[in-house]
Short mmCIF file of C-alpha atoms and ligand atoms in Angstrom, two decimals:
data_model
loop_
_atom_site.label_atom_id
_atom_site.label_comp_id
_atom_site.label_asym_id
_atom_site.label_seq_id
_atom_site.Cartn_x
_atom_site.Cartn_y
_atom_site.Cartn_z
CA UNK A 1 7.78 -23.03 0.37
CA UNK A 2 5.32 -25.14 2.25
CA UNK A 3 5.19 -28.93 2.16
CA UNK A 4 2.06 -30.67 0.83
CA UNK A 5 1.40 -31.82 4.39
CA UNK A 6 1.41 -28.34 5.77
CA UNK A 7 -2.00 -27.72 7.32
CA UNK A 8 -3.98 -24.92 5.80
CA UNK A 9 -5.79 -22.30 7.82
CA UNK A 10 -9.48 -21.95 6.97
CA UNK A 11 -11.11 -18.82 8.33
CA UNK A 12 -14.90 -18.79 8.10
CA UNK A 13 -17.22 -15.82 8.14
CA UNK A 14 -20.42 -16.49 10.11
CA UNK A 15 -23.55 -14.72 8.82
CA UNK A 16 -24.51 -15.83 5.32
CA UNK A 17 -21.63 -18.33 5.27
CA UNK A 18 -22.23 -20.76 8.16
CA UNK A 19 -25.69 -19.69 9.27
CA UNK A 20 -28.60 -17.32 8.88
CA UNK A 21 -30.10 -15.98 12.11
CA UNK A 22 -33.35 -15.14 10.31
CA UNK A 23 -33.07 -11.45 11.17
CA UNK A 24 -32.27 -11.93 14.85
CA UNK A 25 -28.83 -10.33 14.52
CA UNK A 26 -30.15 -7.11 13.01
CA UNK A 27 -33.10 -6.95 15.38
CA UNK A 28 -30.79 -7.37 18.38
CA UNK A 29 -28.44 -4.63 17.15
CA UNK A 30 -31.36 -2.21 16.76
CA UNK A 31 -33.29 -3.04 19.89
CA UNK A 32 -30.18 -2.85 22.05
CA UNK A 33 -29.63 0.73 20.91
CA UNK A 34 -33.14 1.75 21.76
CA UNK A 35 -32.86 0.03 25.13
CA UNK A 36 -29.43 1.37 26.07
CA UNK A 37 -29.72 4.98 24.90
CA UNK A 38 -32.65 7.36 24.96
CA UNK A 39 -32.85 8.30 21.29
CA UNK A 40 -36.43 9.63 21.42
CA UNK A 41 -35.46 13.31 21.36
CA UNK A 42 -32.83 12.90 18.65
CA UNK A 43 -33.47 14.07 15.13
CA UNK A 44 -32.24 11.30 12.84
CA UNK A 45 -34.35 8.27 12.05
CA UNK A 46 -32.71 5.02 13.01
CA UNK A 47 -30.68 4.29 9.85
CA UNK A 48 -30.86 1.32 7.55
CA UNK A 49 -27.84 -0.73 8.48
CA UNK A 50 -25.51 -2.18 5.85
CA UNK A 51 -24.69 -5.34 7.74
CA UNK A 52 -23.21 -7.37 4.90
CA UNK A 53 -19.60 -7.89 5.81
CA UNK A 54 -19.52 -4.93 8.21
CA UNK A 55 -18.04 -5.29 11.67
CA UNK A 56 -20.20 -4.72 14.73
CA UNK A 57 -17.58 -2.18 15.81
CA UNK A 58 -18.00 -0.13 12.61
CA UNK A 59 -21.81 -0.28 12.90
CA UNK A 60 -21.61 1.06 16.44
CA UNK A 61 -19.19 3.81 15.41
CA UNK A 62 -21.64 4.83 12.67
CA UNK A 63 -24.68 4.98 14.94
CA UNK A 64 -22.83 6.63 17.82
CA UNK A 65 -21.77 9.32 15.35
CA UNK A 66 -25.26 9.76 13.96
CA UNK A 67 -26.90 10.12 17.36
CA UNK A 68 -23.99 11.97 18.95
CA UNK A 69 -23.38 9.33 21.56
CA UNK A 70 -19.94 9.56 23.18
CA UNK A 71 -17.82 6.65 21.89
CA UNK A 72 -16.53 5.81 25.36
CA UNK A 73 -15.57 2.32 26.47
CA UNK A 74 -18.40 2.47 28.97
CA UNK A 75 -21.04 3.27 26.32
CA UNK A 76 -19.71 0.58 24.03
CA UNK A 77 -19.74 -2.04 26.77
CA UNK A 78 -23.27 -1.06 27.85
CA UNK A 79 -24.40 -1.39 24.26
CA UNK A 80 -22.66 -4.68 23.48
CA UNK A 81 -23.82 -6.18 26.75
CA UNK A 82 -27.45 -5.29 25.95
CA UNK A 83 -26.98 -6.56 22.38
CA UNK A 84 -25.59 -9.86 23.55
CA UNK A 85 -28.38 -10.44 26.10
CA UNK A 86 -30.94 -9.75 23.42
CA UNK A 87 -29.20 -11.91 20.83
CA UNK A 88 -29.03 -14.87 23.24
CA UNK A 89 -32.74 -14.61 24.07
CA UNK A 90 -34.00 -13.97 20.53
CA UNK A 91 -31.96 -16.85 19.10
CA UNK A 92 -33.95 -19.17 21.36
CA UNK A 93 -37.39 -17.59 21.05
CA UNK A 94 -37.38 -16.42 17.45
CA UNK A 95 -34.58 -17.98 15.45
CA UNK A 96 -35.71 -21.55 16.07
CA UNK A 97 -38.47 -20.90 13.55
CA UNK A 98 -36.67 -18.53 11.20
CA UNK A 99 -32.93 -19.11 11.49
CA UNK A 100 -30.91 -22.01 10.17
CA UNK A 101 -27.50 -23.49 9.74
CA UNK A 102 -26.73 -23.22 6.03
CA UNK A 103 -26.89 -26.36 3.87
CA UNK A 104 -23.91 -28.71 3.94
CA UNK A 105 -21.97 -26.69 6.51
CA UNK A 106 -22.12 -29.19 9.37
CA UNK A 107 -21.06 -32.05 7.10
CA UNK A 108 -18.20 -30.01 5.64
CA UNK A 109 -16.89 -28.92 9.05
CA UNK A 110 -17.14 -32.49 10.34
CA UNK A 111 -15.14 -33.84 7.40
CA UNK A 112 -12.52 -31.09 7.74
CA UNK A 113 -12.12 -31.92 11.43
CA UNK A 114 -12.16 -35.71 11.10
CA UNK A 115 -10.36 -36.25 7.79
CA UNK A 116 -7.78 -33.46 7.61
CA UNK A 117 -5.21 -31.60 9.72
CA UNK A 118 -6.41 -28.22 8.54
CA UNK A 119 -6.99 -25.59 11.20
CA UNK A 120 -10.42 -23.96 11.44
CA UNK A 121 -11.07 -20.47 12.77
CA UNK A 122 -13.59 -17.64 12.57
CA UNK A 123 -13.11 -14.32 10.83
CA UNK A 124 -16.22 -12.27 11.35
CA UNK A 125 -17.55 -8.81 12.00
CA UNK A 126 -19.46 -10.14 15.00
CA UNK A 127 -18.11 -9.26 18.43
CA UNK A 128 -16.45 -12.35 19.91
CA UNK A 129 -19.16 -13.23 22.41
CA UNK A 130 -21.88 -12.77 19.76
CA UNK A 131 -19.90 -14.92 17.30
CA UNK A 132 -19.61 -17.84 19.71
CA UNK A 133 -23.24 -17.50 20.81
CA UNK A 134 -24.37 -17.75 17.19
CA UNK A 135 -22.22 -20.75 16.25
CA UNK A 136 -23.07 -22.49 19.54
CA UNK A 137 -26.79 -21.96 18.96
CA UNK A 138 -26.57 -23.62 15.56
CA UNK A 139 -24.47 -26.48 17.00
CA UNK A 140 -21.13 -25.58 15.46
CA UNK A 141 -19.42 -24.32 18.60
CA UNK A 142 -17.22 -27.40 18.89
CA UNK A 143 -15.45 -26.64 15.60
CA UNK A 144 -14.10 -23.21 16.50
CA UNK A 145 -11.81 -22.22 19.35
CA UNK A 146 -10.36 -18.95 18.08
CA UNK A 147 -10.87 -16.24 15.53
CA UNK A 148 -10.75 -12.52 14.84
CA UNK A 149 -13.82 -10.47 15.62
CA UNK A 150 -15.60 -7.15 15.23
CA UNK A 151 -14.40 -6.01 18.64
CA UNK A 152 -10.76 -6.62 17.69
CA UNK A 153 -10.88 -3.87 15.06
CA UNK A 154 -13.71 -1.94 13.36
CA UNK A 155 -12.01 -2.34 9.95
CA UNK A 156 -12.53 -5.87 8.65
CA UNK A 157 -9.39 -5.58 6.51
CA UNK A 158 -7.34 -5.51 9.71
CA UNK A 159 -8.77 -8.79 10.99
CA UNK A 160 -6.82 -11.24 8.77
CA UNK A 161 -3.42 -10.77 10.47
CA UNK A 162 -5.08 -10.95 13.92
CA UNK A 163 -6.74 -14.27 13.03
CA UNK A 164 -3.48 -15.66 11.60
CA UNK A 165 -1.53 -14.71 14.76
CA UNK A 166 -4.13 -16.44 16.90
CA UNK A 167 -4.04 -19.52 14.66
CA UNK A 168 -0.25 -19.73 15.15
CA UNK A 169 -0.66 -19.46 18.95
CA UNK A 170 -3.48 -21.98 18.93
CA UNK A 171 -1.97 -24.63 16.65
CA UNK A 172 1.78 -24.16 16.87
CA UNK A 173 1.96 -24.07 13.04
CA UNK A 174 3.10 -21.17 10.90
CA UNK A 175 0.70 -20.14 8.13
CA UNK A 176 2.19 -18.34 5.13
CA UNK A 177 -0.50 -16.11 3.63
CA UNK A 178 -0.90 -18.37 0.59
CA UNK A 179 -1.92 -21.22 2.90
CA UNK A 180 -4.74 -19.17 4.40
CA UNK A 181 -8.28 -19.36 2.96
CA UNK A 182 -10.86 -16.73 3.94
CA UNK A 183 -14.36 -17.98 3.24
CA UNK A 184 -17.26 -15.53 3.13
CA UNK A 185 -20.41 -14.38 1.36
CA UNK A 186 -19.75 -10.68 0.63
CA UNK A 187 -17.35 -8.43 -1.31
CA UNK A 188 -15.97 -7.30 2.06
CA UNK A 189 -14.77 -10.86 2.75
CA UNK A 190 -12.92 -10.82 -0.58
CA UNK A 191 -11.34 -7.46 0.25
CA UNK A 192 -10.35 -8.74 3.67
CA UNK A 193 -8.60 -11.78 2.13
CA UNK A 194 -6.77 -9.57 -0.39
CA UNK A 195 -5.67 -7.19 2.36
CA UNK A 196 -3.59 -9.91 4.01
CA UNK A 197 -2.60 -11.88 0.88
CA UNK A 198 -4.88 -14.83 1.74
CA UNK A 199 -6.97 -16.76 -0.78
CA UNK A 200 -10.49 -15.40 -1.11
CA UNK A 201 -13.22 -18.06 -1.23
CA UNK A 202 -16.81 -16.98 -1.85
CA UNK A 203 -20.11 -18.71 -1.15
CA UNK A 204 -23.35 -17.33 -2.56
CA UNK A 205 -25.48 -18.25 0.44
CA UNK A 206 -25.80 -14.72 1.82
CA UNK A 207 -27.30 -11.73 0.06
CA UNK A 208 -24.94 -11.60 -2.94
CA UNK A 209 -25.61 -13.58 -6.15
CA UNK A 210 -22.79 -15.83 -7.34
CA UNK A 211 -22.28 -13.78 -10.54
CA UNK A 212 -21.70 -10.64 -8.50
CA UNK A 213 -19.14 -12.41 -6.29
CA UNK A 214 -17.48 -14.05 -9.33
CA UNK A 215 -17.00 -10.61 -10.88
CA UNK A 216 -14.58 -9.86 -8.01
CA UNK A 217 -12.33 -12.73 -9.17
CA UNK A 218 -12.03 -14.62 -5.90
CA UNK A 219 -9.56 -17.55 -5.94
CA UNK A 220 -12.47 -19.97 -5.54
CA UNK A 221 -16.21 -19.51 -5.75
CA UNK A 222 -18.99 -21.84 -4.64
CA UNK A 223 -22.76 -21.65 -4.96
CA UNK A 224 -23.08 -23.15 -1.50
CA UNK A 225 -21.24 -25.54 0.77
CA UNK A 226 -23.61 -28.42 0.17
CA UNK A 227 -23.15 -29.36 -3.46
CA UNK A 228 -19.49 -28.47 -3.68
CA UNK A 229 -17.72 -30.62 -1.07
CA UNK A 230 -15.65 -32.33 -3.74
CA UNK A 231 -14.46 -29.02 -5.21
CA UNK A 232 -13.89 -27.64 -1.73
CA UNK A 233 -11.49 -30.47 -0.89
CA UNK A 234 -9.88 -30.20 -4.33
CA UNK A 235 -9.25 -26.52 -3.60
CA UNK A 236 -7.24 -27.46 -0.52
CA UNK A 237 -5.03 -29.77 -2.60
MG1 MG B 1 -21.27 -12.74 6.05
#
C-alpha cells in the first residue's frame, strides 16, 4: 500500500502530447537517411513512416531492413548523428513558424512542479538526445531530467520499467506500478502503460480522435491538457 503522500510518477510522451514539431521530426528522419546512405540505386521507394507512438529505434530497424543496410552500431550512430544535427537546425529554421508547444502544457507542468511532489519524466520513442532537443526548443527542458527513450529499446512496451528504474535512481522514491501514470496521444502509449501495469492516460492532441482513444479504455482520458487541469489534478488524488 502507498500512503496518500506518496509522490506519483508521471511519464510524458513528447510528440502529440507536449508539443508538435510541425513536421520537423519526420522531415529530419527522412532527410538524414538520404544524407547518410546512398539509396539512389535501391529499388524500394522511401516508405511512409508510421510515426505515431513508434520508437526511433524501430523506425530505423524497419528502414535498414527495407534498404538492406547493415544494422551495425556504426551505421546507427552515423544515422542518428545526422538526424540529430538536422533536427536541431530545422527546429530553429522551420519549426518556429509551424511547430508549437501544445495548449496548457507549460501551465500544467509548472503547477505540477511548484504545487506537488510528483516526479516528472519522459517516456518517448525519440532517441534521448532528440527528446531533450525537442523539449528544450519548446522551453520545457527544465521540467525533465530523466526518461526512457527510443534508443533504450526499439519496443516501446519495454520502456516503462526502464523509466521507472531511472525515476527511482533520480528521486530516491519507490514507485509501485499503480502510482505510475503514462500520458500519451496514441494507442501505443496505452499499450505501453498496460505492459508495465501503469495507469494509461490519453490526450487527444495528436493524430487520434478522443473517441478512438476512449475505445481503448484508458484509466483517464482528456481532450487536451488545457481545459482539463482540474480533472488532471483530481486524477492524481
Ligand atoms: Mg506521441
